[in-house]
Amino acid sequence: MSITENVRMARQKINAAAESVGRSGSEGRLLAATKMNGPEAVQEAIRAGVDICAENRVQEFLSKNAVNAYAPCCVHFIGHLQKNKVKYLVGAVELIHSVDSPELMDAISRRAVSLGIVQDVLLEVNIAGESAKSGFAPEEIPAAIAFAGGLEAVRVRGLMAVPPICACGEENRPYFARMNQLFIDNGEKKYDNVHMDFLSMGMSGDYMTAIECGANMVRLGTAIFGPRDYGA
């Protein structure tokens, strides 16, 4: 099917999943994970009505942004971010989903201060405790939020997670449920620069389950663009 048809179907499934648990489908933001897809495909997804474009790699973001591939959509960064590449993203993307350490938060804040802005971020949670993945342990989130509360130019907007790869989205329900509880439990922290608005979880194989468990941002790549060709 076409990208346009895939976006339409994804939106229908998001709405159905939200309504099944008494939520409005309009609460769910559909992010197009545009990794390994060129400007033309990105533009088709935008025309089809995705809410936000999301990029995994700094260099890919820079090359597409240079040719206005995301216009008029806003862009989020959802991939692993090294501190030495912070300078390329702060002020250039609306939201950084993958903040996984106090040191990275500090680097983002210092860059934002130099630009005279405040950068919105999400705290990444390693919800399954996987050794190959980055992110805060769930029990570290209160301290991470407190650390963010002392920074000048970072605004925490919520949490993000990437649960284990699974054969069936239902397998990740316990992780999504735990993320939602973590989001709720930390949602009333009293810092001027902490506003727990967004719970970013759910990808092409499990996004309906994520929506049912409270996600209000889902990140879809292959469900929109089709399988990626890693051999190209």
XYZ file of N, CA and C in Angstrom:
696
model
N 0.844 -1.200 0.000
C 0.000 0.000 0.000
C 0.877 1.247 0.000
N 0.280 2.367 -0.346
C 1.015 3.616 -0.402
C 1.244 4.182 0.999
N 2.169 5.111 1.093
C 2.415 5.799 2.356
C 1.142 6.472 2.835
N 0.431 7.094 1.922
C -0.817 7.788 2.282
C -1.824 6.819 2.886
N -1.977 5.656 2.275
C -2.912 4.664 2.795
C -2.431 4.107 4.134
N -1.132 3.921 4.279
C -0.597 3.431 5.549
C -0.849 4.415 6.685
N -0.690 5.692 6.408
C -0.962 6.710 7.433
C -2.435 6.688 7.810
N -3.301 6.558 6.815
C -4.740 6.525 7.088
C -5.085 5.331 7.976
N -4.519 4.181 7.669
C -4.803 2.982 8.459
C -4.236 3.099 9.876
N -3.027 3.657 9.990
C -2.431 3.828 11.316
C -3.284 4.747 12.170
N -3.800 5.802 11.558
C -4.650 6.736 12.305
C -5.931 6.035 12.762
N -6.500 5.222 11.918
C -7.700 4.473 12.302
C -7.423 3.548 13.479
N -6.276 2.876 13.446
C -5.928 1.947 14.520
C -5.642 2.683 15.825
N -5.007 3.831 15.735
C -4.766 4.647 16.931
C -6.091 5.068 17.548
N -6.997 5.539 16.714
C -8.313 5.957 17.208
C -9.045 4.791 17.872
N -9.015 3.626 17.220
C -9.720 2.461 17.762
C -9.114 2.016 19.095
N -7.783 2.015 19.173
C -7.121 1.608 20.411
C -7.447 2.574 21.540
N -7.434 3.868 21.247
C -7.748 4.866 22.267
C -9.194 4.742 22.734
N -10.097 4.606 21.792
C -11.517 4.505 22.139
C -11.820 3.243 22.931
N -11.041 2.179 22.723
C -11.283 0.922 23.436
C -11.033 1.050 24.937
N -10.269 2.081 25.330
C -9.996 2.296 26.763
C -10.557 3.640 27.231
N -11.519 4.164 26.465
C -12.219 5.366 26.885
C -11.475 6.659 26.668
N -10.502 6.663 25.766
C -9.769 7.873 25.440
C -10.161 8.357 24.053
N -9.819 9.595 23.766
C -10.046 10.138 22.435
C -8.833 9.870 21.560
N -9.073 9.473 20.323
C -7.967 9.252 19.399
C -7.159 10.502 19.140
N -7.765 11.662 19.343
C -7.052 12.921 19.114
C -5.936 13.141 20.127
N -5.939 12.372 21.224
C -4.870 12.489 22.216
C -3.564 11.883 21.720
N -3.632 10.992 20.742
C -2.443 10.274 20.281
C -1.764 10.977 19.124
N -0.521 11.363 19.313
C 0.246 11.998 18.252
C 0.993 10.942 17.449
N 0.846 11.034 16.139
C 1.460 10.077 15.228
C 2.771 10.651 14.703
N 3.880 10.024 15.109
C 5.197 10.434 14.658
C 5.664 9.514 13.541
N 6.099 10.093 12.446
C 6.669 9.326 11.348
C 8.161 9.183 11.578
N 8.618 7.974 11.893
C 10.047 7.708 12.078
C 10.674 7.570 10.701
N 11.358 8.606 10.263
C 11.741 8.745 8.859
C 13.114 8.185 8.514
N 13.709 7.433 9.434
C 15.038 6.860 9.195
C 15.084 6.074 7.890
N 16.107 6.375 7.073
C 16.369 5.670 5.814
C 15.286 5.918 4.762
N 14.510 6.973 4.937
C 13.531 7.363 3.925
C 13.856 8.766 3.434
N 13.857 8.930 2.125
C 14.273 10.182 1.523
C 13.243 11.283 1.623
N 13.619 12.490 1.185
C 12.725 13.648 1.281
C 11.364 13.449 0.626
N 11.326 12.739 -0.495
C 10.045 12.556 -1.179
C 9.085 11.732 -0.330
N 9.597 10.663 0.270
C 8.759 9.832 1.132
C 8.315 10.602 2.369
N 9.225 11.383 2.921
C 8.883 12.193 4.088
C 7.767 13.171 3.740
N 7.887 13.813 2.601
C 6.860 14.764 2.194
C 5.509 14.093 1.958
N 5.516 12.890 1.423
C 4.249 12.176 1.231
C 3.594 11.875 2.575
N 4.389 11.482 3.567
C 3.842 11.203 4.896
C 3.257 12.474 5.523
N 3.929 13.588 5.310
C 3.423 14.861 5.847
C 2.098 15.228 5.180
N 2.053 15.086 3.877
C 0.799 15.380 3.176
C -0.321 14.458 3.617
N 0.032 13.238 4.002
C -0.976 12.265 4.441
C -1.499 12.563 5.839
N -0.808 13.436 6.565
C -1.354 13.876 7.841
C -0.650 13.410 9.099
N 0.625 12.950 9.013
C 1.334 12.645 10.259
C 1.495 13.937 11.055
N 1.556 13.804 12.363
C 1.640 14.995 13.206
C 3.047 15.565 13.278
N 4.032 14.671 13.301
C 5.410 15.061 13.570
C 6.338 14.127 12.800
N 7.474 14.641 12.325
C 8.524 13.795 11.781
C 9.538 13.522 12.889
N 10.118 12.334 12.882
C 11.060 11.949 13.928
C 12.262 11.278 13.287
N 13.440 11.731 13.669
C 14.671 11.223 13.073
C 15.532 10.527 14.119
N 16.225 9.460 13.688
C 17.082 8.667 14.579
C 18.548 9.061 14.540
N 18.983 9.621 13.437
C 20.409 9.870 13.238
C 20.656 11.346 12.976
N 21.658 11.885 13.639
C 21.935 13.314 13.520
C 22.281 13.673 12.080
N 23.171 12.910 11.449
C 23.587 13.249 10.094
C 22.416 13.185 9.120
N 21.542 12.226 9.308
C 20.381 12.120 8.420
C 19.440 13.296 8.630
N 19.277 13.704 9.886
C 18.476 14.896 10.150
C 19.072 16.115 9.452
N 20.371 16.297 9.566
C 21.006 17.475 8.985
C 20.849 17.505 7.464
N 21.039 16.358 6.818
C 20.958 16.328 5.354
C 19.541 16.577 4.863
N 18.544 16.007 5.540
C 17.155 16.240 5.124
C 16.703 17.652 5.460
N 17.118 18.130 6.613
C 16.717 19.473 7.010
C 17.286 20.519 6.056
N 18.466 20.252 5.518
C 19.107 21.191 4.600
C 18.310 21.387 3.323
N 17.478 20.401 2.966
C 16.648 20.531 1.754
C 15.172 20.697 2.110
N 14.908 21.103 3.365
C 13.542 21.375 3.831
C 12.616 20.173 3.691
N 13.163 18.976 3.907
C 12.369 17.755 3.738
C 11.213 17.670 4.727
N 11.341 18.299 5.888
C 10.323 18.168 6.925
C 9.258 19.263 6.871
N 9.475 20.275 6.062
C 8.547 21.408 6.031
C 7.173 20.975 5.509
N 6.090 21.473 6.122
C 6.026 22.410 7.245
C 5.884 21.717 8.598
N 6.257 20.453 8.689
C 6.098 19.673 9.908
C 7.222 20.001 10.892
N 6.975 19.823 12.165
C 8.056 19.941 13.140
C 8.793 18.607 13.236
N 9.990 18.635 13.820
C 10.845 17.452 13.874
C 11.230 17.149 15.317
N 11.184 15.873 15.677
C 11.693 15.383 16.946
C 12.898 14.493 16.678
N 13.788 14.383 17.669
C 14.908 13.451 17.565
C 14.650 12.298 18.512
N 14.713 11.058 17.989
C 14.331 9.890 18.789
C 15.449 8.867 18.935
N 16.614 9.114 18.333
C 17.707 8.154 18.396
C 18.675 8.435 19.525
N 19.636 7.532 19.700
C 20.666 7.730 20.718
C 21.469 8.978 20.378
N 21.717 9.803 21.377
C 22.395 11.081 21.156
C 23.691 11.135 21.962
N 24.793 11.372 21.258
C 26.079 11.566 21.910
C 26.251 13.040 22.275
N 26.952 13.292 23.356
C 27.091 14.672 23.836
C 27.765 15.565 22.795
N 28.698 15.009 22.007
C 29.401 15.844 21.035
C 28.542 16.227 19.831
N 27.317 15.694 19.760
C 26.419 16.059 18.659
C 25.231 16.897 19.121
N 25.228 17.236 20.392
C 24.152 18.053 20.946
C 24.020 19.371 20.186
N 25.155 19.953 19.808
C 25.156 21.275 19.164
C 24.360 21.290 17.867
N 24.201 20.138 17.225
C 23.479 20.091 15.957
C 21.960 20.036 16.135
N 21.498 19.679 17.331
C 20.067 19.442 17.534
C 19.378 20.496 18.386
N 20.087 21.006 19.393
C 19.452 21.976 20.296
C 19.028 23.205 19.497
N 17.771 23.552 19.621
C 17.221 24.675 18.877
C 16.795 24.339 17.468
N 17.210 23.165 16.966
C 16.862 22.767 15.599
C 15.705 21.780 15.572
N 15.507 21.029 16.665
C 14.377 20.111 16.763
C 13.479 20.544 17.913
N 12.215 20.240 17.802
C 11.253 20.659 18.818
C 11.433 19.890 20.123
N 11.707 18.593 20.013
C 11.764 17.744 21.200
C 12.811 16.660 21.006
N 13.663 16.452 22.005
C 14.630 15.360 22.013
C 14.091 14.281 22.946
N 13.769 13.112 22.397
C 13.134 12.036 23.168
C 14.119 11.228 23.997
N 15.386 11.202 23.614
C 16.302 10.163 24.076
C 17.348 10.663 25.074
N 16.946 11.475 26.026
C 17.878 11.965 27.043
C 18.038 10.878 28.103
N 19.260 10.344 28.194
C 19.461 9.114 28.970
C 20.463 9.245 30.112
N 20.913 10.466 30.415
C 21.872 10.637 31.512
C 21.875 12.083 31.975
N 22.258 12.332 33.227
C 22.408 13.717 33.695
C 23.432 14.487 32.871
N 24.507 13.809 32.460
C 25.544 14.482 31.682
C 25.000 14.997 30.352
N 24.143 14.213 29.705
C 23.549 14.659 28.450
C 22.593 15.821 28.700
N 21.810 15.736 29.760
C 20.928 16.855 30.108
C 21.722 18.142 30.302
N 22.834 18.026 31.018
C 23.661 19.196 31.282
C 24.228 19.779 29.988
N 24.681 18.908 29.091
C 25.222 19.377 27.815
C 24.154 20.087 26.992
N 22.946 19.547 26.993
C 21.834 20.175 26.268
C 21.521 21.539 26.863
N 21.488 21.606 28.195
C 21.181 22.877 28.847
C 22.244 23.928 28.536
N 23.523 23.541 28.590
C 24.589 24.506 28.316
C 24.518 25.021 26.884
N 24.221 24.150 25.948
C 24.079 24.590 24.554
C 22.865 25.512 24.408
N 21.777 25.167 25.050
C 20.579 26.003 24.970
C 20.826 27.378 25.580
N 21.540 27.428 26.697
C 21.888 28.713 27.310
C 22.656 29.580 26.318
N 23.604 28.969 25.617
C 24.418 29.737 24.663
C 23.583 30.302 23.521
N 22.449 29.650 23.239
C 21.557 30.106 22.159
C 20.428 30.995 22.672
N 20.313 31.093 23.987
C 19.251 31.900 24.569
C 17.875 31.285 24.455
N 17.817 29.936 24.510
C 16.542 29.238 24.369
C 16.388 28.214 25.494
N 15.242 27.572 25.544
C 15.000 26.425 26.414
C 14.658 25.242 25.518
N 15.344 24.118 25.727
C 15.127 22.922 24.901
C 14.230 21.935 25.615
N 13.159 21.518 24.942
C 12.266 20.494 25.476
C 12.861 19.104 25.259
N 12.732 18.252 26.285
C 13.287 16.895 26.211
C 12.345 15.907 26.876
N 12.537 14.637 26.554
C 11.945 13.528 27.286
C 13.064 12.727 27.927
N 12.793 12.115 29.056
C 13.751 11.234 29.705
C 13.523 9.813 29.211
N 14.568 9.193 28.688
C 14.457 7.827 28.191
C 14.590 6.841 29.348
N 13.679 5.885 29.411
C 13.661 4.883 30.472
C 14.006 3.521 29.877
N 14.979 2.851 30.447
C 15.291 1.475 30.049
C 14.358 0.568 30.850
N 13.136 0.471 30.379
C 12.062 -0.114 31.174
C 12.244 -1.609 31.416
N 12.957 -2.295 30.524
C 13.166 -3.741 30.704
C 14.542 -4.063 31.252
N 15.343 -3.050 31.565
C 16.675 -3.294 32.105
C 17.597 -4.019 31.153
N 17.493 -3.730 29.859
C 18.300 -4.415 28.856
C 19.709 -3.829 28.810
N 20.716 -4.671 28.875
C 22.099 -4.197 28.927
C 22.527 -3.510 27.636
N 21.906 -3.844 26.525
C 22.292 -3.267 25.239
C 21.624 -1.921 24.980
N 20.740 -1.499 25.863
C 20.015 -0.242 25.647
C 20.398 0.795 26.697
N 20.355 2.044 26.275
C 20.622 3.142 27.187
C 19.322 3.566 27.857
N 19.432 4.511 28.752
C 18.240 5.011 29.437
C 18.379 4.911 30.941
N 17.585 5.704 31.634
C 17.533 5.644 33.091
C 16.797 4.383 33.538
N 17.235 3.788 34.615
C 16.437 2.744 35.258
C 15.188 3.399 35.832
N 14.082 2.685 35.894
C 12.845 3.306 36.398
C 13.017 3.981 37.757
N 13.783 3.354 38.638
C 13.948 3.929 39.976
C 14.824 5.181 39.978
N 15.495 5.453 38.862
C 16.341 6.652 38.767
C 15.583 7.890 38.288
N 14.364 7.710 37.836
C 13.624 8.834 37.249
C 13.383 9.977 38.244
N 12.982 9.730 39.477
C 12.797 10.874 40.389
C 14.058 11.724 40.545
N 15.220 11.078 40.678
C 16.469 11.827 40.795
C 16.802 12.562 39.500
N 16.505 11.943 38.362
C 16.763 12.585 37.075
C 15.897 13.833 36.916
N 14.656 13.735 37.347
C 13.759 14.885 37.278
C 14.257 15.989 38.208
N 14.701 15.608 39.392
C 15.233 16.597 40.325
C 16.472 17.284 39.741
N 17.327 16.510 39.082
C 18.509 17.092 38.441
C 18.085 18.085 37.359
N 17.121 17.686 36.538
C 16.637 18.579 35.485
C 16.067 19.859 36.073
N 15.442 19.729 37.248
C 14.852 20.894 37.886
C 15.855 21.968 38.246
N 17.130 21.583 38.345
C 18.166 22.549 38.664
C 18.874 23.127 37.455
N 18.475 22.725 36.262
C 19.115 23.218 35.048
C 18.398 24.451 34.511
N 19.172 25.288 33.862
C 18.654 26.582 33.429
C 17.832 26.516 32.150
N 18.190 25.622 31.235
C 17.614 25.733 29.885
C 17.143 24.409 29.313
N 16.743 23.495 30.188
C 16.103 22.242 29.763
C 14.718 22.187 30.375
N 13.749 21.757 29.568
C 12.389 21.568 30.079
C 11.978 20.125 29.821
N 11.787 19.358 30.887
C 11.353 17.968 30.757
C 9.861 17.943 30.460
N 9.492 17.268 29.369
C 8.090 17.211 28.948
C 7.479 15.826 29.125
N 8.265 14.843 29.604
C 7.691 13.521 29.801
C 8.735 12.431 29.703
N 8.269 11.215 29.371
C 9.111 10.031 29.344
C 9.019 9.318 27.995
N 10.068 8.573 27.692
C 10.115 7.773 26.466
C 10.702 6.400 26.782
N 10.246 5.367 26.078
C 10.806 4.032 26.259
C 10.771 3.247 24.962
N 11.720 2.317 24.849
C 11.761 1.351 23.750
C 11.803 -0.037 24.387
N 10.658 -0.690 24.562
C 10.645 -2.039 25.157
C 11.320 -3.055 24.242
N 11.481 -4.282 24.710
C 12.138 -5.316 23.895
C 11.407 -5.580 22.581
N 12.178 -5.968 21.587
C 11.584 -6.421 20.330
C 10.784 -7.689 20.619
N 9.576 -7.755 20.086
C 8.730 -8.910 20.381
C 7.985 -9.350 19.129
N 7.537 -10.573 19.152
C 6.802 -11.120 18.008
C 5.377 -10.615 17.971
N 4.864 -10.227 19.124
C 3.476 -9.773 19.232
C 3.442 -8.585 20.183
N 2.776 -7.504 19.761
C 2.727 -6.300 20.567
C 2.215 -6.523 21.973
N 1.342 -7.507 22.136
C 0.756 -7.782 23.441
C 1.830 -8.175 24.464
N 2.944 -8.722 24.003
C 4.017 -9.134 24.911
C 4.605 -7.947 25.672
N 4.497 -6.762 25.103
C 5.075 -5.585 25.757
C 4.085 -4.856 26.669
N 2.884 -5.388 26.810
C 1.895 -4.715 27.659
C 2.409 -4.479 29.088
N 3.068 -5.453 29.739
C 3.553 -5.172 31.100
C 4.533 -4.000 31.161
N 5.401 -3.886 30.140
C 6.353 -2.772 30.123
C 5.636 -1.446 29.900
N 4.669 -1.451 28.989
C 3.912 -0.224 28.743
C 3.118 0.186 29.980
N 2.525 -0.781 30.645
C 1.755 -0.475 31.847
C 2.657 0.104 32.931
N 3.856 -0.458 33.068
C 4.787 0.068 34.067
C 5.232 1.480 33.704
N 5.451 1.731 32.417
C 5.816 3.078 31.977
C 4.706 4.078 32.298
N 3.485 3.690 32.050
C 2.368 4.593 32.326
C 2.284 4.918 33.814
N 2.509 3.906 34.661
C 2.476 4.162 36.102
C 3.625 5.079 36.519
N 4.786 4.892 35.908
C 5.927 5.756 36.183
C 5.625 7.193 35.758
N 4.985 7.323 34.629
C 4.582 8.639 34.106
C 3.613 9.314 35.069
N 2.635 8.562 35.553
C 1.654 9.108 36.490
C 2.312 9.472 37.818
N 3.125 8.569 38.336
C 3.741 8.776 39.644
C 4.646 9.998 39.675
N 5.272 10.291 38.537
C 6.199 11.418 38.475
C 5.582 12.654 37.829
N 4.286 12.598 37.605
C 3.616 13.663 36.874
C 3.352 14.929 37.647
N 3.568 14.888 38.940
C 3.268 16.072 39.748
C 4.506 16.623 40.444
N 5.668 16.411 39.873
C 6.893 16.967 40.435
C 6.853 18.491 40.330
N 7.196 19.163 41.390
C 7.025 20.609 41.461
C 8.310 21.343 41.095
N 8.602 21.358 39.803
C 9.716 22.133 39.283
C 9.187 23.007 38.157
N 9.740 24.212 38.048
C 9.256 25.131 37.017
C 9.488 24.598 35.612
N 10.526 23.785 35.446
C 10.872 23.311 34.105
C 10.583 21.827 33.902
N 9.638 21.296 34.648
C 9.195 19.910 34.462
C 7.681 19.896 34.256
N 7.266 19.459 33.089
C 5.843 19.376 32.753
C 5.629 18.031 32.067
N 5.082 17.084 32.789
C 4.973 15.714 32.278
C 3.757 15.594 31.369
N 3.970 15.997 30.111
C 2.885 16.030 29.129
C 2.851 14.817 28.211
N 4.020 14.258 27.898
C 4.108 13.284 26.822
C 4.671 11.952 27.299
N 3.990 10.885 26.910
C 4.471 9.525 27.133
C 4.690 8.903 25.755
N 5.946 8.854 25.345
C 6.325 8.397 24.011
C 6.731 6.933 24.076
N 5.869 6.062 23.582
C 6.184 4.629 23.545
C 5.262 3.982 22.521
N 5.767 2.925 21.930
C 5.008 2.224 20.899
C 5.566 2.497 19.523
N 5.902 1.401 18.810
C 6.402 1.506 17.446
C 5.531 0.631 16.541
N 6.003 0.356 15.356
C 5.133 -0.261 14.350
C 4.524 -1.585 14.802
N 5.252 -2.376 15.599
C 4.750 -3.685 15.982
C 3.888 -3.722 17.222
N 3.841 -2.610 17.964
C 3.136 -2.673 19.249
C 2.408 -1.386 19.622
N 2.213 -0.487 18.654
C 1.697 0.835 19.007
C 0.261 0.821 19.508
N -0.550 -0.122 19.048
C -1.930 -0.161 19.542
C -1.955 -0.531 21.025
N -1.122 -1.487 21.417
C -1.023 -1.845 22.831
C -0.522 -0.660 23.644
N 0.457 0.058 23.098
C 0.994 1.228 23.797
C -0.085 2.283 24.017
N -0.892 2.541 23.011
C -1.983 3.512 23.143
C -2.956 3.058 24.222
N -3.292 1.786 24.223
C -4.212 1.254 25.238
C -3.654 1.427 26.647
N -2.323 1.447 26.757
C -1.674 1.572 28.068
C -1.333 3.008 28.443
N -1.719 3.972 27.622
C -1.541 5.360 28.012
C -0.636 6.206 27.161
N 0.019 5.646 26.156
C 0.896 6.446 25.299
C 0.098 7.548 24.615
N 0.717 8.717 24.490
C 0.113 9.765 23.666
C 1.036 10.218 22.545
N 2.137 9.486 22.362
C 2.996 9.628 21.190
C 3.435 8.242 20.773
N 3.238 7.902 19.502
C 3.752 6.633 18.969
C 4.640 6.944 17.779
N 5.681 6.123 17.604
C 6.724 6.389 16.618
C 6.695 5.278 15.564
N 6.166 5.571 14.399
C 5.964 4.524 13.387
C 6.890 4.733 12.190
N 7.647 3.688 11.864
C 8.505 3.713 10.693
C 7.997 2.780 9.622
N 8.205 1.464 9.804
C 7.805 0.514 8.767
C 6.293 0.480 8.555
N 5.518 0.775 9.577
C 4.064 0.792 9.403
C 3.615 1.894 8.470
N 4.455 2.909 8.283
C 4.146 4.002 7.359
C 4.889 3.837 6.035
N 6.190 3.566 6.124
C 7.044 3.597 4.929
C 7.323 2.224 4.343
N 6.953 1.166 5.046
C 7.289 -0.174 4.594
C 8.645 -0.603 5.133
N 9.046 -1.859 4.877
C 10.327 -2.374 5.397
C 11.508 -1.554 4.913
N 12.471 -1.358 5.812
C 13.694 -0.648 5.451
C 14.660 -1.603 4.753
N 15.375 -1.085 3.776
C 16.370 -1.884 3.048
C 17.740 -1.616 3.643
N 18.160 -2.437 4.589
C 19.448 -2.212 5.248
C 20.620 -2.635 4.378
N 20.339 -3.280 3.264
C 21.414 -3.692 2.362
C 21.710 -2.682 1.278
N 20.909 -1.613 1.257
C 21.078 -0.626 0.192
C 22.338 0.208 0.397
